[in-house]
Amino acid sequence: MSDDRPAPPPRSRAAKPAHVPDDHVYEIDMYALDGIEQGYHEAWKSIQKLGVPDLVWTPFTGGHWIATNGDTVRDVYSDPSRFSSEVIFLPKEAGEKYQMVPTRMDPPEHTPYRKALDKGLSLAQIRKVEDKVRAIAVELIEGFVAQGECDFAADYANVFPVKVFMALADLPMEDVPTLSRYARMMTRPEGHTPEEMATDLQAGNDGFFAYVEPIIHARRGSDREDLITIMVNAEINGAPISHDKALGLISLLLLGGLDTVVNFLSFMMIHLAKNPALVDELRQDSLALMRSAEEMFRRFPVVSEARMGKRGKFPGRGTGQGWFGVIHTADDFGQRHWRYKRRGGYSSGCCCAG
């Protein structure tokens, strides 16, 4: 039977600014990467070919720059005087609708909010729920161990971190489908134009805010020990956190807990499944096993954060504003492997807009 459904309209393309050299233009759609069927990180890695400039420009997603190596990524991330976190989502029109904190703040403004997050997610706090986390993992594994196999993404990765986070936040599991829909709207906004994607992202942002607002009011002044209560009763620069910032902070917790860890676990397990010798090595070396957790987080990151070039501070790229989205897939970001030796892997990639 033929498929009579109309083909989706082509993605919007931005006009090339006059200051962008023709040989720096590459057709890279960050929401529909060529080669994605080979893997997310593999698709980004394929951009790094001999002769590719440190910065390339794409007309998709509103038009933006892409940094293609670790040194350039590091330069962007380490210099907030030139590259701001004011817009961290692309396209820019969507990023301007993002209201969560502290990820859209630059230092030193973000520092007290990050300290509040550290307090809520400290080792001491996690120790309090360690037994509960282990119990959730055991319950899930026992549900499929007799079969001798499972669909890891569906049976574990999509369930475990969500159950753990909802327990940490003391929220009902029946709310997960609604919150997951908001998370999708934030991280993968739908639409064929920047304006349509902005509308979808804003709806997700507003949905999170509407959900957490009554929870914030209920837990202000409470002596409960859940993650949200700790956050909403935190002090920022010696004063209680304001209501609007609490909305952004708690919504960010929900977004991170319901999306990024789910994706990371799947990438990690794919890597282990493809490398049985590594699995054997980790089983035989408890120290390597412990170190491997941090290495996996470095090796398989899933968060893309843009940076906005500040006007007049974007050398060689004109005086207008630029937007930088960074894809972390870099070996040249550090050498902290579990055995402190190079195992190969992906080099840094970064995407940028202007």
mmCIF file of C-alpha atoms in Angstrom:
data_model
loop_
_atom_site.group_PDB
_atom_site.id
_atom_site.type_symbol
_atom_site.label_atom_id
_atom_site.label_comp_id
_atom_site.label_asym_id
_atom_site.label_seq_id
_atom_site.Cartn_x
_atom_site.Cartn_y
_atom_site.Cartn_z
ATOM 1 C CA MET A 1 0.000 0.000 0.000
ATOM 2 C CA SER A 2 1.392 3.383 -0.962
ATOM 3 C CA ASP A 3 1.905 6.037 1.639
ATOM 4 C CA ASP A 4 -0.302 8.977 0.631
ATOM 5 C CA ARG A 5 0.770 11.162 3.503
ATOM 6 C CA PRO A 6 2.267 14.464 2.312
ATOM 7 C CA ALA A 7 5.977 14.851 2.739
ATOM 8 C CA PRO A 8 6.973 17.259 5.524
ATOM 9 C CA PRO A 9 7.984 20.721 4.346
ATOM 10 C CA PRO A 10 11.724 21.347 4.068
ATOM 11 C CA ARG A 11 13.480 22.764 7.098
ATOM 12 C CA SER A 12 13.927 26.519 7.146
ATOM 13 C CA ARG A 13 17.278 27.848 5.923
ATOM 14 C CA ALA A 14 18.827 31.116 7.049
ATOM 15 C CA ALA A 15 20.519 33.444 4.575
ATOM 16 C CA LYS A 16 24.313 33.425 4.824
ATOM 17 C CA PRO A 17 25.647 36.587 6.488
ATOM 18 C CA ALA A 18 28.060 38.576 4.349
ATOM 19 C CA HIS A 19 30.973 38.022 6.753
ATOM 20 C CA VAL A 20 30.771 34.196 6.507
ATOM 21 C CA PRO A 21 33.278 32.828 3.943
ATOM 22 C CA ASP A 22 31.763 30.456 1.380
ATOM 23 C CA ASP A 23 34.279 27.726 2.234
ATOM 24 C CA HIS A 24 33.098 27.767 5.862
ATOM 25 C CA VAL A 25 29.490 26.879 4.985
ATOM 26 C CA TYR A 26 28.487 23.276 5.760
ATOM 27 C CA GLU A 27 24.965 21.863 5.577
ATOM 28 C CA ILE A 28 24.615 20.380 9.068
ATOM 29 C CA ASP A 29 21.186 20.054 10.650
ATOM 30 C CA MET A 30 21.760 19.415 14.362
ATOM 31 C CA TYR A 31 18.212 18.020 14.717
ATOM 32 C CA ALA A 32 18.539 15.703 11.680
ATOM 33 C CA LEU A 33 22.194 14.735 11.378
ATOM 34 C CA ASP A 34 23.444 12.902 8.316
ATOM 35 C CA GLY A 35 24.617 9.438 9.344
ATOM 36 C CA ILE A 36 22.567 9.386 12.556
ATOM 37 C CA GLU A 37 21.650 5.754 11.836
ATOM 38 C CA GLN A 38 25.289 4.896 12.644
ATOM 39 C CA GLY A 39 25.001 6.530 16.054
ATOM 40 C CA TYR A 40 24.627 9.987 17.578
ATOM 41 C CA HIS A 41 28.270 10.500 18.503
ATOM 42 C CA GLU A 42 29.447 8.818 15.307
ATOM 43 C CA ALA A 43 27.386 11.280 13.255
ATOM 44 C CA TRP A 44 29.031 14.259 14.949
ATOM 45 C CA LYS A 45 32.446 12.645 14.651
ATOM 46 C CA SER A 46 31.990 12.314 10.879
ATOM 47 C CA ILE A 47 32.028 16.118 10.596
ATOM 48 C CA GLN A 48 35.671 16.159 11.664
ATOM 49 C CA LYS A 49 37.367 15.552 8.361
ATOM 50 C CA LEU A 50 40.769 16.628 7.154
ATOM 51 C CA GLY A 51 40.744 20.279 6.201
ATOM 52 C CA VAL A 52 37.517 21.207 8.011
ATOM 53 C CA PRO A 53 37.917 24.685 9.578
ATOM 54 C CA ASP A 54 37.850 25.188 13.344
ATOM 55 C CA LEU A 55 34.535 26.983 12.853
ATOM 56 C CA VAL A 56 31.962 26.177 10.182
ATOM 57 C CA TRP A 57 28.583 27.789 9.561
ATOM 58 C CA THR A 58 25.297 26.058 8.783
ATOM 59 C CA PRO A 59 22.098 27.650 7.426
ATOM 60 C CA PHE A 60 19.887 25.278 9.456
ATOM 61 C CA THR A 61 18.357 25.939 12.896
ATOM 62 C CA GLY A 62 18.351 29.661 12.363
ATOM 63 C CA GLY A 63 21.907 29.763 11.044
ATOM 64 C CA HIS A 64 24.774 29.087 13.458
ATOM 65 C CA TRP A 65 28.450 28.326 13.811
ATOM 66 C CA ILE A 66 29.814 24.893 14.664
ATOM 67 C CA ALA A 67 33.190 24.513 16.376
ATOM 68 C CA THR A 68 34.823 21.311 15.224
ATOM 69 C CA ASN A 69 37.609 20.607 17.721
ATOM 70 C CA GLY A 70 38.267 20.566 21.431
ATOM 71 C CA ASP A 71 40.468 23.670 21.576
ATOM 72 C CA THR A 72 37.757 25.804 19.997
ATOM 73 C CA VAL A 73 35.066 24.313 22.222
ATOM 74 C CA ARG A 74 37.228 25.032 25.253
ATOM 75 C CA ASP A 75 37.784 28.624 24.147
ATOM 76 C CA VAL A 76 34.037 29.172 23.826
ATOM 77 C CA TYR A 77 33.104 27.582 27.145
ATOM 78 C CA SER A 78 35.887 29.147 29.203
ATOM 79 C CA ASP A 79 35.317 32.781 28.220
ATOM 80 C CA PRO A 80 31.902 34.072 29.396
ATOM 81 C CA SER A 81 33.070 37.631 28.734
ATOM 82 C CA ARG A 82 32.728 36.873 25.008
ATOM 83 C CA PHE A 83 30.391 33.874 24.909
ATOM 84 C CA SER A 84 27.322 34.135 27.090
ATOM 85 C CA SER A 85 24.914 31.507 28.437
ATOM 86 C CA GLU A 86 22.029 33.913 27.837
ATOM 87 C CA VAL A 87 20.892 31.665 24.967
ATOM 88 C CA ILE A 88 21.764 27.967 25.327
ATOM 89 C CA PHE A 89 19.215 26.393 22.957
ATOM 90 C CA LEU A 90 19.094 26.600 19.189
ATOM 91 C CA PRO A 91 17.496 28.057 17.207
ATOM 92 C CA LYS A 92 17.929 31.415 18.925
ATOM 93 C CA GLU A 93 14.214 32.112 18.743
ATOM 94 C CA ALA A 94 13.602 28.981 20.830
ATOM 95 C CA GLY A 95 16.534 29.624 23.164
ATOM 96 C CA GLU A 96 15.131 33.022 24.067
ATOM 97 C CA LYS A 97 12.033 31.278 25.467
ATOM 98 C CA TYR A 98 14.102 29.118 27.834
ATOM 99 C CA GLN A 99 13.750 30.403 31.402
ATOM 100 C CA MET A 100 15.439 27.791 33.594
ATOM 101 C CA VAL A 101 18.271 28.635 35.990
ATOM 102 C CA PRO A 102 21.167 28.611 36.514
ATOM 103 C CA THR A 103 22.037 27.246 33.065
ATOM 104 C CA ARG A 104 21.176 30.515 31.310
ATOM 105 C CA MET A 105 23.228 32.598 33.758
ATOM 106 C CA ASP A 106 26.864 33.663 33.429
ATOM 107 C CA PRO A 107 29.333 33.755 36.323
ATOM 108 C CA PRO A 108 29.352 35.087 38.961
ATOM 109 C CA GLU A 109 25.526 35.322 38.923
ATOM 110 C CA HIS A 110 25.071 31.557 38.594
ATOM 111 C CA THR A 111 27.431 30.606 41.463
ATOM 112 C CA PRO A 112 24.973 30.631 44.431
ATOM 113 C CA TYR A 113 22.409 28.664 42.427
ATOM 114 C CA ARG A 114 24.969 26.016 41.562
ATOM 115 C CA LYS A 115 25.879 25.809 45.249
ATOM 116 C CA ALA A 116 22.207 25.201 46.036
ATOM 117 C CA LEU A 117 22.148 22.385 43.490
ATOM 118 C CA ASP A 118 25.339 20.927 44.958
ATOM 119 C CA LYS A 119 23.747 20.906 48.402
ATOM 120 C CA GLY A 120 20.677 19.047 47.192
ATOM 121 C CA LEU A 121 22.714 16.538 45.199
ATOM 122 C CA SER A 122 25.634 16.161 47.605
ATOM 123 C CA LEU A 123 27.127 12.785 48.421
ATOM 124 C CA ALA A 124 25.598 13.002 51.908
ATOM 125 C CA GLN A 125 22.118 13.448 50.427
ATOM 126 C CA ILE A 126 22.586 10.634 47.933
ATOM 127 C CA ARG A 127 23.803 8.312 50.687
ATOM 128 C CA LYS A 128 20.430 8.768 52.380
ATOM 129 C CA VAL A 129 18.617 7.267 49.397
ATOM 130 C CA GLU A 130 21.258 4.797 48.239
ATOM 131 C CA ASP A 131 19.325 1.789 49.501
ATOM 132 C CA LYS A 132 16.185 3.008 47.732
ATOM 133 C CA VAL A 133 18.114 3.475 44.474
ATOM 134 C CA ARG A 134 19.584 -0.033 44.709
ATOM 135 C CA ALA A 135 16.157 -1.478 45.430
ATOM 136 C CA ILE A 136 14.753 0.126 42.273
ATOM 137 C CA ALA A 137 17.621 -1.282 40.181
ATOM 138 C CA VAL A 138 17.174 -4.767 41.650
ATOM 139 C CA GLU A 139 13.404 -4.682 41.101
ATOM 140 C CA LEU A 140 13.818 -3.800 37.430
ATOM 141 C CA ILE A 141 16.525 -6.398 36.778
ATOM 142 C CA GLU A 142 14.563 -9.140 38.506
ATOM 143 C CA GLY A 143 11.680 -8.340 36.187
ATOM 144 C CA PHE A 144 13.576 -9.571 33.113
ATOM 145 C CA VAL A 145 16.565 -11.602 34.354
ATOM 146 C CA ALA A 146 14.714 -14.912 33.906
ATOM 147 C CA GLN A 147 14.285 -14.141 30.200
ATOM 148 C CA GLY A 148 18.041 -13.878 29.747
ATOM 149 C CA GLU A 149 17.619 -10.738 27.685
ATOM 150 C CA CYS A 150 15.872 -7.368 27.620
ATOM 151 C CA ASP A 151 15.340 -4.261 25.561
ATOM 152 C CA PHE A 152 17.698 -2.164 27.663
ATOM 153 C CA ALA A 153 16.373 1.205 26.519
ATOM 154 C CA ALA A 154 12.713 0.301 27.079
ATOM 155 C CA ASP A 155 13.035 -2.016 30.083
ATOM 156 C CA TYR A 156 15.719 -0.215 32.062
ATOM 157 C CA ALA A 157 17.136 3.077 30.736
ATOM 158 C CA ASN A 158 13.709 4.653 30.234
ATOM 159 C CA VAL A 159 12.526 3.526 33.660
ATOM 160 C CA PHE A 160 15.353 3.430 36.198
ATOM 161 C CA PRO A 161 16.517 7.083 36.276
ATOM 162 C CA VAL A 162 12.929 8.327 36.155
ATOM 163 C CA LYS A 163 11.893 6.168 39.114
ATOM 164 C CA VAL A 164 14.981 7.249 41.047
ATOM 165 C CA PHE A 165 14.443 10.933 40.336
ATOM 166 C CA MET A 166 10.750 10.862 41.194
ATOM 167 C CA ALA A 167 11.661 9.160 44.482
ATOM 168 C CA LEU A 168 14.332 11.788 45.230
ATOM 169 C CA ALA A 169 11.861 14.575 44.461
ATOM 170 C CA ASP A 170 8.946 12.808 46.216
ATOM 171 C CA LEU A 171 6.697 13.111 43.169
ATOM 172 C CA PRO A 172 4.079 10.594 41.951
ATOM 173 C CA MET A 173 5.034 8.251 39.118
ATOM 174 C CA GLU A 174 1.714 8.883 37.393
ATOM 175 C CA ASP A 175 2.965 12.386 36.534
ATOM 176 C CA VAL A 176 5.870 11.018 34.448
ATOM 177 C CA PRO A 177 4.117 10.925 31.036
ATOM 178 C CA THR A 178 3.147 14.600 31.308
ATOM 179 C CA LEU A 179 6.598 15.666 32.502
ATOM 180 C CA SER A 180 8.327 13.576 29.833
ATOM 181 C CA ARG A 181 6.251 15.330 27.179
ATOM 182 C CA TYR A 182 7.404 18.697 28.499
ATOM 183 C CA ALA A 183 11.017 17.448 28.470
ATOM 184 C CA ARG A 184 10.720 16.415 24.819
ATOM 185 C CA MET A 185 9.353 19.846 23.930
ATOM 186 C CA MET A 186 12.331 21.470 25.632
ATOM 187 C CA THR A 187 15.126 19.283 24.276
ATOM 188 C CA ARG A 188 13.728 18.341 20.862
ATOM 189 C CA PRO A 189 11.285 21.103 19.918
ATOM 190 C CA GLU A 190 9.161 20.296 16.902
ATOM 191 C CA GLY A 191 8.671 22.612 13.943
ATOM 192 C CA HIS A 192 10.028 23.395 10.504
ATOM 193 C CA THR A 193 10.927 27.017 11.246
ATOM 194 C CA PRO A 194 12.696 28.683 14.175
ATOM 195 C CA GLU A 195 9.412 30.341 15.137
ATOM 196 C CA GLU A 196 7.544 27.019 15.251
ATOM 197 C CA MET A 197 10.311 25.449 17.338
ATOM 198 C CA ALA A 198 10.214 28.441 19.683
ATOM 199 C CA THR A 199 6.495 27.946 20.211
ATOM 200 C CA ASP A 200 6.993 24.279 21.093
ATOM 201 C CA LEU A 201 9.860 24.975 23.491
ATOM 202 C CA GLN A 202 7.955 27.750 25.242
ATOM 203 C CA ALA A 203 4.978 25.422 25.717
ATOM 204 C CA GLY A 204 7.278 22.901 27.395
ATOM 205 C CA ASN A 205 8.868 25.559 29.587
ATOM 206 C CA ASP A 206 5.444 26.911 30.594
ATOM 207 C CA GLY A 207 4.232 23.376 31.292
ATOM 208 C CA PHE A 208 7.071 22.729 33.720
ATOM 209 C CA PHE A 209 6.492 26.054 35.470
ATOM 210 C CA ALA A 210 2.763 25.412 35.862
ATOM 211 C CA TYR A 211 3.478 21.954 37.271
ATOM 212 C CA VAL A 212 6.073 23.017 39.866
ATOM 213 C CA GLU A 213 4.405 26.228 41.064
ATOM 214 C CA PRO A 214 1.948 24.612 43.540
ATOM 215 C CA ILE A 215 4.664 22.198 44.662
ATOM 216 C CA ILE A 216 6.982 25.106 45.480
ATOM 217 C CA HIS A 217 4.262 26.815 47.533
ATOM 218 C CA ALA A 218 3.518 23.573 49.406
ATOM 219 C CA ARG A 219 7.159 22.864 50.293
ATOM 220 C CA ARG A 220 8.309 26.341 51.292
ATOM 221 C CA GLY A 221 9.220 26.200 54.981
ATOM 222 C CA SER A 222 8.769 22.436 55.132
ATOM 223 C CA ASP A 223 11.147 20.186 57.086
ATOM 224 C CA ARG A 224 10.884 17.377 54.542
ATOM 225 C CA GLU A 225 14.144 15.998 53.160
ATOM 226 C CA ASP A 226 13.256 15.507 49.495
ATOM 227 C CA LEU A 227 15.263 17.192 46.761
ATOM 228 C CA ILE A 228 12.652 19.822 45.886
ATOM 229 C CA THR A 229 12.178 20.888 49.515
ATOM 230 C CA ILE A 230 15.928 21.369 49.910
ATOM 231 C CA MET A 231 16.047 23.496 46.753
ATOM 232 C CA VAL A 232 13.052 25.762 47.461
ATOM 233 C CA ASN A 233 14.333 26.520 50.955
ATOM 234 C CA ALA A 234 17.841 27.366 49.795
ATOM 235 C CA GLU A 235 19.335 30.802 50.329
ATOM 236 C CA ILE A 236 20.776 32.829 47.475
ATOM 237 C CA ASN A 237 23.255 35.475 48.587
ATOM 238 C CA GLY A 238 21.901 35.302 52.139
ATOM 239 C CA ALA A 239 18.205 35.617 51.234
ATOM 240 C CA PRO A 240 15.505 33.040 50.414
ATOM 241 C CA ILE A 241 15.442 32.097 46.752
ATOM 242 C CA SER A 242 12.904 34.193 44.858
ATOM 243 C CA HIS A 243 9.786 32.532 43.498
ATOM 244 C CA ASP A 244 10.648 33.094 39.831
ATOM 245 C CA LYS A 245 14.136 31.649 40.283
ATOM 246 C CA ALA A 246 12.712 28.695 42.228
ATOM 247 C CA LEU A 247 10.437 27.984 39.270
ATOM 248 C CA GLY A 248 13.444 27.866 36.955
ATOM 249 C CA LEU A 249 15.613 25.837 39.323
ATOM 250 C CA ILE A 250 13.059 23.123 40.123
ATOM 251 C CA SER A 251 12.001 22.883 36.480
ATOM 252 C CA LEU A 252 15.646 22.361 35.514
ATOM 253 C CA LEU A 253 15.882 19.507 38.008
ATOM 254 C CA LEU A 254 12.856 17.858 36.412
ATOM 255 C CA LEU A 255 14.211 18.352 32.900
ATOM 256 C CA GLY A 256 17.580 16.822 33.765
ATOM 257 C CA GLY A 257 16.119 13.955 35.747
ATOM 258 C CA LEU A 258 13.660 12.904 33.046
ATOM 259 C CA ASP A 259 15.748 13.185 29.880
ATOM 260 C CA THR A 260 19.535 13.315 29.934
ATOM 261 C CA VAL A 261 20.262 10.327 32.190
ATOM 262 C CA VAL A 262 17.879 8.156 30.169
ATOM 263 C CA ASN A 263 19.862 8.857 27.007
ATOM 264 C CA PHE A 264 23.246 8.460 28.675
ATOM 265 C CA LEU A 265 22.467 4.994 30.028
ATOM 266 C CA SER A 266 21.530 3.758 26.557
ATOM 267 C CA PHE A 267 24.717 5.105 24.957
ATOM 268 C CA MET A 268 26.798 3.532 27.720
ATOM 269 C CA MET A 269 25.200 0.108 27.323
ATOM 270 C CA ILE A 270 25.584 0.145 23.532
ATOM 271 C CA HIS A 271 29.311 0.762 24.012
ATOM 272 C CA LEU A 272 29.659 -2.068 26.537
ATOM 273 C CA ALA A 273 27.657 -4.452 24.356
ATOM 274 C CA LYS A 274 30.002 -3.756 21.429
ATOM 275 C CA ASN A 275 33.131 -4.219 23.567
ATOM 276 C CA PRO A 276 32.899 -7.476 25.548
ATOM 277 C CA ALA A 277 36.641 -7.420 26.264
ATOM 278 C CA LEU A 278 36.182 -4.119 28.092
ATOM 279 C CA VAL A 279 33.339 -5.628 30.114
ATOM 280 C CA ASP A 280 35.604 -8.496 31.169
ATOM 281 C CA GLU A 281 38.346 -6.031 32.127
ATOM 282 C CA LEU A 282 36.015 -3.974 34.287
ATOM 283 C CA ARG A 283 34.634 -7.065 35.999
ATOM 284 C CA GLN A 284 38.146 -8.087 37.015
ATOM 285 C CA ASP A 285 39.309 -4.681 38.269
ATOM 286 C CA SER A 286 37.136 -2.981 40.895
ATOM 287 C CA LEU A 287 39.150 0.255 40.729
ATOM 288 C CA ALA A 288 38.772 0.417 36.951
ATOM 289 C CA LEU A 289 35.050 -0.237 37.355
ATOM 290 C CA MET A 290 34.653 2.720 39.703
ATOM 291 C CA ARG A 291 36.665 5.016 37.453
ATOM 292 C CA SER A 292 34.753 3.876 34.407
ATOM 293 C CA ALA A 293 31.578 5.598 35.614
ATOM 294 C CA GLU A 294 33.107 9.066 35.322
ATOM 295 C CA GLU A 295 34.796 8.152 32.063
ATOM 296 C CA MET A 296 31.488 7.021 30.594
ATOM 297 C CA PHE A 297 29.925 10.381 31.464
ATOM 298 C CA ARG A 298 32.809 12.140 29.719
ATOM 299 C CA ARG A 299 32.816 9.743 26.795
ATOM 300 C CA PHE A 300 29.074 9.764 26.063
ATOM 301 C CA PRO A 301 27.704 13.225 26.868
ATOM 302 C CA VAL A 302 24.263 14.028 25.526
ATOM 303 C CA VAL A 303 23.793 17.713 26.314
ATOM 304 C CA SER A 304 24.243 20.405 23.669
ATOM 305 C CA GLU A 305 24.495 23.905 25.092
ATOM 306 C CA ALA A 306 24.737 26.964 22.910
ATOM 307 C CA ARG A 307 26.687 30.101 23.672
ATOM 308 C CA MET A 308 25.849 33.557 22.386
ATOM 309 C CA GLY A 309 28.709 35.666 21.074
ATOM 310 C CA LYS A 310 28.508 39.112 22.601
ATOM 311 C CA ARG A 311 28.276 42.047 20.246
ATOM 312 C CA GLY A 312 31.642 43.450 19.273
ATOM 313 C CA LYS A 313 33.499 40.557 20.936
ATOM 314 C CA PHE A 314 33.506 37.958 18.157
ATOM 315 C CA PRO A 315 36.913 38.461 16.487
ATOM 316 C CA GLY A 316 37.004 37.861 12.768
ATOM 317 C CA ARG A 317 33.279 37.105 12.516
ATOM 318 C CA GLY A 318 31.830 40.581 12.199
ATOM 319 C CA THR A 319 30.325 42.720 14.915
ATOM 320 C CA GLY A 320 26.925 41.050 15.093
ATOM 321 C CA GLN A 321 25.853 38.456 17.601
ATOM 322 C CA GLY A 322 26.638 34.780 17.176
ATOM 323 C CA TRP A 323 25.131 31.706 18.809
ATOM 324 C CA PHE A 324 27.286 28.788 19.826
ATOM 325 C CA GLY A 325 26.012 25.297 20.507
ATOM 326 C CA VAL A 326 28.561 22.866 21.843
ATOM 327 C CA ILE A 327 28.580 19.114 21.287
ATOM 328 C CA HIS A 328 30.902 17.436 23.796
ATOM 329 C CA THR A 329 32.436 14.348 22.235
ATOM 330 C CA ALA A 330 36.057 15.030 22.917
ATOM 331 C CA ASP A 331 39.069 13.036 23.878
ATOM 332 C CA ASP A 332 41.012 16.285 23.794
ATOM 333 C CA PHE A 333 38.827 17.604 26.625
ATOM 334 C CA GLY A 334 40.869 15.571 29.082
ATOM 335 C CA GLN A 335 42.778 12.371 29.678
ATOM 336 C CA ARG A 336 40.992 11.169 32.827
ATOM 337 C CA HIS A 337 40.417 7.628 31.644
ATOM 338 C CA TRP A 338 39.801 4.930 34.207
ATOM 339 C CA ARG A 339 43.333 3.619 33.714
ATOM 340 C CA TYR A 340 44.669 7.055 32.865
ATOM 341 C CA LYS A 341 45.679 6.013 29.397
ATOM 342 C CA ARG A 342 44.345 6.989 26.026
ATOM 343 C CA ARG A 343 41.788 4.543 24.671
ATOM 344 C CA GLY A 344 40.911 6.509 21.556
ATOM 345 C CA GLY A 345 37.439 7.832 20.913
ATOM 346 C CA TYR A 346 35.843 10.961 19.678
ATOM 347 C CA SER A 347 37.339 14.389 19.438
ATOM 348 C CA SER A 348 35.473 17.469 20.529
ATOM 349 C CA GLY A 349 32.863 18.897 18.284
ATOM 350 C CA CYS A 350 30.973 22.113 18.755
ATOM 351 C CA CYS A 351 28.231 23.883 16.882
ATOM 352 C CA CYS A 352 27.973 27.665 16.550
ATOM 353 C CA ALA A 353 25.534 30.176 14.965
ATOM 354 C CA GLY A 354 25.746 33.686 13.712
#
